[in-house]
Tab-separated table of C-alpha atoms and ligand atoms in Angstrom:
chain	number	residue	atom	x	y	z
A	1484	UNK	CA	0.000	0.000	0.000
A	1485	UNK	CA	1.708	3.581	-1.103
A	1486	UNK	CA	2.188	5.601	1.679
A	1487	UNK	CA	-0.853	8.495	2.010
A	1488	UNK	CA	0.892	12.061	1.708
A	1489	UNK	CA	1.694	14.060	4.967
A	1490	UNK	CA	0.061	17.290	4.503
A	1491	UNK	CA	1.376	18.757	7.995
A	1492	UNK	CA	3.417	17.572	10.963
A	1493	UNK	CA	2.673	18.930	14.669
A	1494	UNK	CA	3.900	18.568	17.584
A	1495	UNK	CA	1.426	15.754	18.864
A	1496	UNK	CA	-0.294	15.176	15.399
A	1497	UNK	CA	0.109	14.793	11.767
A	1498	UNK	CA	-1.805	15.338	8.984
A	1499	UNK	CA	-2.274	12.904	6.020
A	1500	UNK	CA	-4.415	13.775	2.987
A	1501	UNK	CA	-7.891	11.854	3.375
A	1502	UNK	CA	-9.594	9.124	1.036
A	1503	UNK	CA	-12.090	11.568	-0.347
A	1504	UNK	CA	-11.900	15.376	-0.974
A	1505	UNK	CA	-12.424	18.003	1.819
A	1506	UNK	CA	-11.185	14.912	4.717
A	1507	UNK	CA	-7.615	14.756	6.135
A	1508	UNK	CA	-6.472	11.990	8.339
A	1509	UNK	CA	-5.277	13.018	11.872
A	1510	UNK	CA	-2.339	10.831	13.942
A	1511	UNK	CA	-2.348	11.048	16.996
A	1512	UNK	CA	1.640	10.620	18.051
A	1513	UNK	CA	3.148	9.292	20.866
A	1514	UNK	CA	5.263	12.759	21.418
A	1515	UNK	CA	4.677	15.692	24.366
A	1516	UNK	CA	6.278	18.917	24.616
A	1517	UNK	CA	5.861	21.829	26.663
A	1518	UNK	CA	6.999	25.330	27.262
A	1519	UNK	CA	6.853	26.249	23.711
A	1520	UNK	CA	8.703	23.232	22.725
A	1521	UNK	CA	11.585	23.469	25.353
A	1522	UNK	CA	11.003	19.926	27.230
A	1523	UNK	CA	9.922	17.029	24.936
A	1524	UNK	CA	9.424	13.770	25.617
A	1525	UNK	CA	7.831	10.001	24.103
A	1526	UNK	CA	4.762	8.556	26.249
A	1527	UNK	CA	4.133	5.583	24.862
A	1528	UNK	CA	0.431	4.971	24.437
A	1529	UNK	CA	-0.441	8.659	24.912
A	1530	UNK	CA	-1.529	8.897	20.862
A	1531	UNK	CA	-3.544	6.399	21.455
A	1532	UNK	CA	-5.344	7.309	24.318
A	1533	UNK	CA	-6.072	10.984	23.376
A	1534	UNK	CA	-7.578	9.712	19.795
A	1535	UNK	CA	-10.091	7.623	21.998
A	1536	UNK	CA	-10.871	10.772	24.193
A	1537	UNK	CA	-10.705	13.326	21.562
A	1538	UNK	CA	-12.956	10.614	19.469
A	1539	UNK	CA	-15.373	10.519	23.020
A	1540	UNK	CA	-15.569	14.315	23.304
A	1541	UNK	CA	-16.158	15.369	19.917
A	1542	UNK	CA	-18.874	12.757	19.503
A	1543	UNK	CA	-20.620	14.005	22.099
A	1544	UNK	CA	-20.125	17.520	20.974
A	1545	UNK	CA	-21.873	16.412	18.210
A	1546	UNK	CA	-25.009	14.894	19.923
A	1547	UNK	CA	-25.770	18.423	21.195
A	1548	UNK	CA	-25.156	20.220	18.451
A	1549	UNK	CA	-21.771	21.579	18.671
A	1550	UNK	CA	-20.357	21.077	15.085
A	1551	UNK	CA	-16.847	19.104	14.817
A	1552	UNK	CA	-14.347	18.153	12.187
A	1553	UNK	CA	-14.933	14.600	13.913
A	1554	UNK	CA	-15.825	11.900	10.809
A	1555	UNK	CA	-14.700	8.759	12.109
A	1556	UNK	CA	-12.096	7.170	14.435
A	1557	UNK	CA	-9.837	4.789	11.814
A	1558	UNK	CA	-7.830	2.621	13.752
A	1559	UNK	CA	-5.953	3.145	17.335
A	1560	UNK	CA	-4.072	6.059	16.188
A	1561	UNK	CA	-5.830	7.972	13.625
A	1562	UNK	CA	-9.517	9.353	13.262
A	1563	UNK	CA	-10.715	10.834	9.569
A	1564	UNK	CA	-11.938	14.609	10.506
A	1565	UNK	CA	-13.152	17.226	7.924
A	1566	UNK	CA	-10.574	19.711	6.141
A	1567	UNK	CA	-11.088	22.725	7.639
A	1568	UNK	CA	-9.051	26.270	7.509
A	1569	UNK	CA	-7.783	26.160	11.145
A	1570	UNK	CA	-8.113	29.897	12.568
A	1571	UNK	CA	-4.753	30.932	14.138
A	1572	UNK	CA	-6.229	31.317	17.594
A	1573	UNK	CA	-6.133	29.050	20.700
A	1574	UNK	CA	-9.468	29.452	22.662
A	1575	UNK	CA	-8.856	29.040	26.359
A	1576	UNK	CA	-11.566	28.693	28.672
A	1577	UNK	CA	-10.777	29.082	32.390
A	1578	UNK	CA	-13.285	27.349	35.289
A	1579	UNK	CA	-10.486	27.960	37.772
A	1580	UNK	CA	-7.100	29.677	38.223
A	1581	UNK	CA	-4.104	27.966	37.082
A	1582	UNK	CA	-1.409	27.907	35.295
A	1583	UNK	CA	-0.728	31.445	32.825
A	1584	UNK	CA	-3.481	33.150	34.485
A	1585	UNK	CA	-2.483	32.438	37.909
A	1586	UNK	CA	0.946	33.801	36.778
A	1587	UNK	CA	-0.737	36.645	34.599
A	1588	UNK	CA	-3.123	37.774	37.545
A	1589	UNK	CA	-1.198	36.922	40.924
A	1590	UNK	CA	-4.294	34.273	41.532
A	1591	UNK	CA	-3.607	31.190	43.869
A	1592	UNK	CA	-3.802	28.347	41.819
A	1593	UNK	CA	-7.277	26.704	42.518
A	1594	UNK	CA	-8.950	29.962	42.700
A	1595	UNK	CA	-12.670	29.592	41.653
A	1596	UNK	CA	-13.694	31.820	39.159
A	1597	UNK	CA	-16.368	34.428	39.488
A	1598	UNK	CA	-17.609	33.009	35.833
A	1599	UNK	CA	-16.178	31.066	33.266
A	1600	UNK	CA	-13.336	33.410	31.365
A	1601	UNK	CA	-12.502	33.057	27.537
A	1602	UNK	CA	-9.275	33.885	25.841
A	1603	UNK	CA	-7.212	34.185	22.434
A	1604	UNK	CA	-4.198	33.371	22.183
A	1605	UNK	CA	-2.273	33.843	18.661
A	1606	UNK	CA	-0.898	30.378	17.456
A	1607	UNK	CA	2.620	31.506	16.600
A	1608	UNK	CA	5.049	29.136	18.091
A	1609	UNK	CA	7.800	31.497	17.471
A	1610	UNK	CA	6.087	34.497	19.480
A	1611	UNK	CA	5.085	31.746	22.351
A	1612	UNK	CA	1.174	31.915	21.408
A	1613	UNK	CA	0.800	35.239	22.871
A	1614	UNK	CA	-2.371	36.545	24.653
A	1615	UNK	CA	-4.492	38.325	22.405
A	1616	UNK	CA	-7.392	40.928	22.715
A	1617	UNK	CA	-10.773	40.983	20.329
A	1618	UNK	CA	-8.943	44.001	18.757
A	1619	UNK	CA	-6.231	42.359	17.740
A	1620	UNK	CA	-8.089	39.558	16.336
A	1621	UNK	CA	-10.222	41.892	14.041
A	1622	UNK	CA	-7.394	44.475	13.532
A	1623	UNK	CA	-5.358	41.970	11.909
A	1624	UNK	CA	-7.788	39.826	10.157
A	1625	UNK	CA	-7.621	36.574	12.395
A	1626	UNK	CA	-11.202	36.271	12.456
A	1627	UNK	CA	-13.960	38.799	11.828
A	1628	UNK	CA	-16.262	40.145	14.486
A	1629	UNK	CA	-18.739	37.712	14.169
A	1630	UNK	CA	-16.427	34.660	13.654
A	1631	UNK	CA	-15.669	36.041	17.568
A	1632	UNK	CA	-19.302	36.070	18.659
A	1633	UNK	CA	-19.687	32.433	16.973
A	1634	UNK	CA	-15.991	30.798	18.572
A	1635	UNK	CA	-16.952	32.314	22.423
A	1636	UNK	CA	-21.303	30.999	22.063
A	1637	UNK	CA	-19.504	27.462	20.848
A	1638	UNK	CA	-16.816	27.916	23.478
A	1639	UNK	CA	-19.223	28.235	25.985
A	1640	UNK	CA	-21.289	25.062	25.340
A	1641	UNK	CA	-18.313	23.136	24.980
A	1642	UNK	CA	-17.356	23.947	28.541
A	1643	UNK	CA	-20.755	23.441	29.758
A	1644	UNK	CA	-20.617	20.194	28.017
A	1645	UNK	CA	-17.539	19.195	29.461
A	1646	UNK	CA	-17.916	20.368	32.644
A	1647	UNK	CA	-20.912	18.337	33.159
A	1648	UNK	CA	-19.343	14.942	31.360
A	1649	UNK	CA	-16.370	14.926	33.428
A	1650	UNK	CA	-18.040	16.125	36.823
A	1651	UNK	CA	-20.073	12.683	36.274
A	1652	UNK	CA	-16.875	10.737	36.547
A	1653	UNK	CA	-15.424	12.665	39.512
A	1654	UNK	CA	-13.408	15.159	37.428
A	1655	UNK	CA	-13.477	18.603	37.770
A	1656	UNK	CA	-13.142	20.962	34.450
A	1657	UNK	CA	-9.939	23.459	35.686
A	1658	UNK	CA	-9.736	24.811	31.844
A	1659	UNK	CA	-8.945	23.941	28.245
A	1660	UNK	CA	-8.280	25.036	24.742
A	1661	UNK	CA	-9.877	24.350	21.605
A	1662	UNK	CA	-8.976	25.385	18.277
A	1663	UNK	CA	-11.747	26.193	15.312
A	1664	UNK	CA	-12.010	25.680	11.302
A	1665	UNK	CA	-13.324	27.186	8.552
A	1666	UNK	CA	-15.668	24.959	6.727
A	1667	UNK	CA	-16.421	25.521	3.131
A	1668	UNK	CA	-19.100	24.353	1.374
A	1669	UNK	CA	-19.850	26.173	-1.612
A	1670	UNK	CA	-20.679	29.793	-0.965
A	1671	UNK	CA	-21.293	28.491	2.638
A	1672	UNK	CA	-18.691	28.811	5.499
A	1673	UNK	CA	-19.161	27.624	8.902
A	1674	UNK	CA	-16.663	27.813	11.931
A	1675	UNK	CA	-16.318	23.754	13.220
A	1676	UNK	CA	-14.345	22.394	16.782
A	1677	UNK	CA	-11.504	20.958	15.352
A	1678	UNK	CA	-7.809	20.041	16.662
A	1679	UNK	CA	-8.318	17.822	19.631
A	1680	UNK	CA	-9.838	17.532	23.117
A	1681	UNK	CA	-7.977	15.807	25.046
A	1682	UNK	CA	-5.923	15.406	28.409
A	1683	UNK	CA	-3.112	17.334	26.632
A	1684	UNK	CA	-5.325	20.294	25.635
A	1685	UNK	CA	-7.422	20.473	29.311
A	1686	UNK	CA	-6.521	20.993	33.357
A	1687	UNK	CA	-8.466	17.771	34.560
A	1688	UNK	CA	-8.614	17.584	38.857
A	1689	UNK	CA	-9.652	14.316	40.504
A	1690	UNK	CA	-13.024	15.632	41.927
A	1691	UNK	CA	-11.880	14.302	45.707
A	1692	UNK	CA	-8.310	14.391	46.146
A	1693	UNK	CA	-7.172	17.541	43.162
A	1694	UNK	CA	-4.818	14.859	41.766
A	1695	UNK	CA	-4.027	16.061	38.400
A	1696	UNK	CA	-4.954	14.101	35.404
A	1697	UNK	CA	-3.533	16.273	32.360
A	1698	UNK	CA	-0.623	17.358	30.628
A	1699	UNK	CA	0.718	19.166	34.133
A	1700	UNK	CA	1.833	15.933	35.048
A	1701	UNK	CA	4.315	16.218	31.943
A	1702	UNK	CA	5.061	20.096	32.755
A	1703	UNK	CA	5.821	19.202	36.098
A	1704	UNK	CA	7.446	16.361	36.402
A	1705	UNK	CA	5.060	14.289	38.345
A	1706	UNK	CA	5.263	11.044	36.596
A	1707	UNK	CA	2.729	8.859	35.294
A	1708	UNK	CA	1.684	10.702	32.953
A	1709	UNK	CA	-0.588	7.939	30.748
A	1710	UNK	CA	-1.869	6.142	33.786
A	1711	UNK	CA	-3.340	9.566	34.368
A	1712	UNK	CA	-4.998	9.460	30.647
A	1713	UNK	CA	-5.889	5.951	30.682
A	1714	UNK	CA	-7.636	6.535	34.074
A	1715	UNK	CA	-9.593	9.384	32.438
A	1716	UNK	CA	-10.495	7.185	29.615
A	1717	UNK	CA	-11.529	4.378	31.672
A	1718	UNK	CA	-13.817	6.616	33.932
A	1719	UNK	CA	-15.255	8.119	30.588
A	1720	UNK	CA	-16.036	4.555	29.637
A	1721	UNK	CA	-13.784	4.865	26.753
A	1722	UNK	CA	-11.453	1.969	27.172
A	1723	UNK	CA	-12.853	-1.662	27.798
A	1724	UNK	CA	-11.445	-2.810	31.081
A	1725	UNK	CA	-9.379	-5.173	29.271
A	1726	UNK	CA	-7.878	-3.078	26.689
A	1727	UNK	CA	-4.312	-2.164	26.518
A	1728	UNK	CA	-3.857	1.555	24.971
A	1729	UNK	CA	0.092	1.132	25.259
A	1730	UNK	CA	0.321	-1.065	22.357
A	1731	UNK	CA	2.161	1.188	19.603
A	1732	UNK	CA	3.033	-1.479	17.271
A	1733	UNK	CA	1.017	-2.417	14.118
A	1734	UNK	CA	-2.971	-1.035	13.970
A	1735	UNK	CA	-5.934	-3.062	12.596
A	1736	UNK	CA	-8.156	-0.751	10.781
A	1737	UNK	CA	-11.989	-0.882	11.316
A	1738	UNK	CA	-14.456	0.661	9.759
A	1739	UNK	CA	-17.303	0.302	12.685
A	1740	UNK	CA	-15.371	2.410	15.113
A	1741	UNK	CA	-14.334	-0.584	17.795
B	756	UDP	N1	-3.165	24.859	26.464
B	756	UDP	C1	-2.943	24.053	25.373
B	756	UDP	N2	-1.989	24.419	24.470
B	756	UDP	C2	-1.242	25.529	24.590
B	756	UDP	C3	-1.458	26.363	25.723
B	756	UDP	C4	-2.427	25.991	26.630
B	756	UDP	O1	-3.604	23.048	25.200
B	756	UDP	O2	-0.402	25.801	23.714
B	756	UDP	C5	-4.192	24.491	27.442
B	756	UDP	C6	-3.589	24.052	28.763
B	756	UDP	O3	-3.392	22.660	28.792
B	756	UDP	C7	-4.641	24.485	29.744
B	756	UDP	C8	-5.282	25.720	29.117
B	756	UDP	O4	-4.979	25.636	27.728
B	756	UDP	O5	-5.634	23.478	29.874
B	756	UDP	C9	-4.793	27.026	29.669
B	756	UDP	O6	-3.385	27.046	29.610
B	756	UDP	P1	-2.537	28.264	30.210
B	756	UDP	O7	-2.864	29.510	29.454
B	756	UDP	O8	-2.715	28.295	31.676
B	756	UDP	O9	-1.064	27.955	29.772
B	756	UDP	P2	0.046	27.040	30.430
B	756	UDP	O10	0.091	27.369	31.873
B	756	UDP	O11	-0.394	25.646	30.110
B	756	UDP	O12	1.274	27.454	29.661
């Protein structure tokens, strides 16, 4: 079988060209790296995991009406997701205090917010993804006024979605980012959740005991990182008890999603 055609390579992801026009295939790799690309590392399994969870989230996204680039999950590693024009914005939403903003604002970290904040930050590795206000956005043609409105009302429900999906498995919702496309369909444009959702792209707490469950394990050095994913897969019912997600060698492919 030829080899598909890498259309991009991330730092967690790559991007193949898809069977049909207007799909790309997305990889979920093994790789993690943190402060702008400073500390990198391999965590075997965690591709695999955050395709299942990302597969989980945007699915349900989905039910209630929060449009996705989610198709179809391909195998263990890879999920077929609409071609969109990604918008060079990271859209934070902040729960609680921690990490940047804690930093930012002088906030103890754990600090309940006094609402649910939303943020832009400019995806420009080179700049560090710097924060970003509405006028910038607009000023410099990231997105237009009401690609702002339409990226914070979807923002919004996607936390409330969230918050709700992990609070029923003992998880609290500390923040996240999500990224949006462009859609084209004709004339027709529509701004889509695409990227990934994920343990690498949220602040998860244990509920009970604030154990962290994300990507801060990585940042700070607090070991096991993927038993911390794998645990938030198997609460989310993602991963049959049975089921080994550290497997990287060769992937069946099915077509019914199991
Ligand atoms: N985040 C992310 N990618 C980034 C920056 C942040 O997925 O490039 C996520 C991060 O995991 C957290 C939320 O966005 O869930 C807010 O991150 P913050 O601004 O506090 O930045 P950090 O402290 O992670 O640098």
């Amino acid at each position: 079988m030829a080899r598909r055609k890498q259309i991009y390579e991330g730092k967690a992801k790559i991007i193949f060209e898809g069977p049909e026009p207007g799909t790309v295939i997305q990889y979920f790799k093994d790789d993690a790296t943190a402060f702008n690309n400073q500390k990198k590392a391999v965590l075997e399994g965690k591709g695999v995991l955050n395709n299942r969870i990302s597969e989980f989230v945007m699915v349900g996204l989905e039910r209630i009406g929060v449009p996705t680039h989610f198709m179809k999950r391909l195998n263990m590693r890879e999920q077929l997701v609409r071609h969109v024009e990604i918008v060079p914005l990271e859209v934070v939403v902040r729960n609680v205090a921690a990490g940047s903003l804690c930093k930012r604002l002088g906030l103890e970290n754990g600090t309940v917010l006094p609402r649910s904040i939303i943020e832009f930050y400019y995806k420009d590795d080179k700049l560090g993804d710097p924060l970003v206000s509405e006028e910038h956005i607009t000023a410099f043609n990231w997105a237009n006024p009401q690609e702002i409105d339409d990226m914070m009302a979807l923002a919004l429900r996607t936390n409330d979605f969230l918050s709700g999906m992990f609070a029923a498995v003992g998880i609290k919702l500390i923040d996240f980012k999500i990224e949006f496309g462009r859609q084209y369909e004709g004339e027709m444009m529509r701004l889509i959740v695409a990227d990934e959702i994920s343990p690498d792209s949220c602040r998860l707490w244990d509920m009970e005991t604030n154990d962290i469950m994300d990507k801060d394990r990585f940042r700070q050095d607090l070991g096991n990182v993927t038993d911390a994913y794998r645990e938030v897969a198997r609460r989310l019912g993602v991963l049959r008890e049975n089921e080994s997600a550290g497997q990287s060698g060769p992937v069946l492919v099915s077509d019914n999603g199991e």
